[in-house]
Amino acid sequence: MPAAIPLPVFAADLAVFRLPASLLEFGLPILIGTVVGAGVGLAVYMVWKVGTLRRHQAAPSRRLRLPMLLLGMAVGAYAVLNVTRAARPLAVEPHWVELVSHFLLVCAIAVATWLVARLIVHAEQRVVALSVDDPLTARRRTTQAQMIRRVAVAIVSVAGTVAIIMTFPGARTAMTSVLASAGLISLVAGLAAQSSLANLFAGLQLAFTNAVRVGDTVTIESNTGKVEEVTLTYVVLSVWDGRHVVVPSTLFIKTFFETRSRHGEDGIGQVFVDVDWRVPVELVRAEARSFLESCELWDARECAVEVTDAKGGSVELRLLVSAATPGDVWKLRCQLREHVVSWLQQNAPTSLPRTRVEGAIERES
């Protein structure tokens, strides 16, 4: 049999793995606070979710579960640690306890900032998802909700960053000096960022004056597209060919622009056709109406064929059509133009435009 290990040697080996008393005294409360805080964070999330489901409301997004869990862990650990420190004010504590306490405070502020930003996004989604019968009201609500969300998230982010900086004792003095000279700094920053500030206030003006809304079809400087996004500094237009045009917000304030869906999505389009003087206008008018009545894009509001000009060797016909959306108006115009040209070629070839040249040859006697 192997020789027995002497008891003093075995006790010395255990002493090597023995944890410091301060680690058990402060580490155990931190662990308990973390577990309790995690449970509280998850419980709050589940109660909120169950409550919204019972009221048939939109449940909180899963993107809120992680920040609520982390916030509960950070706050629980920080609170229990400081309660433990307050319970023994006269005892000498290790230096690492203060570092851990400060780290937990910074984490709590950062996660709280993250959670508030996520809550703002959730509130925006709730507002946008509310059912509204009027599409114009829905577009205005979407635009204003996006703008408020961006401003609120920016303010919360700045406030969280400042709060984290203020937790460092050395930064408080520097922050006080910065605030004392804030007037001069703001003047210099305003002069250096005039264009950025102009775009910022222009974006706010566009959103809250209802001049441009998400989903509107606008034309500005020969660019026509649907408003896809309205930010604090620029507006994104989605063009029919897949391009995305980014227009500075100040351009909508300084120059005029055309909006085709100010009071509704429906619109009227016109098609111009040059024909010969012998064109049967009544037959063209009847054929255009017959085609539109069989077309699904036509909303039965406008159908007209008029002679708008007659000079030189041709006559100008204008065909007016209407559709539910600007995109449908464009498609209907193309289809009607193609049908009228094809009909003239097959049924009234004498109506096709032509150039007449008449000359008199003077014979010499």
Coordinates of C-alpha atoms in Angstrom, one line a residue, residues 1 7 25 32 71 115 131 174 185 194 219 251 275 351:
M1 CA 0.0 0.0 0.0
L7 CA -1.7 15.7 7.6
E25 CA -16.9 38.8 1.4
I32 CA -26.1 37.1 -5.6
L71 CA -29.6 46.1 -16.9
L115 CA -32.5 50.1 -23.3
S131 CA -54.3 51.3 -38.1
A174 CA -12.7 69.1 -17.2
I185 CA -17.6 76.7 -28.1
Q194 CA -23.4 76.1 -40.7
T219 CA -40.0 65.9 -58.3
L251 CA -32.8 71.9 -51.0
V275 CA -51.2 63.1 -86.2
S351 CA -53.8 59.9 -89.9

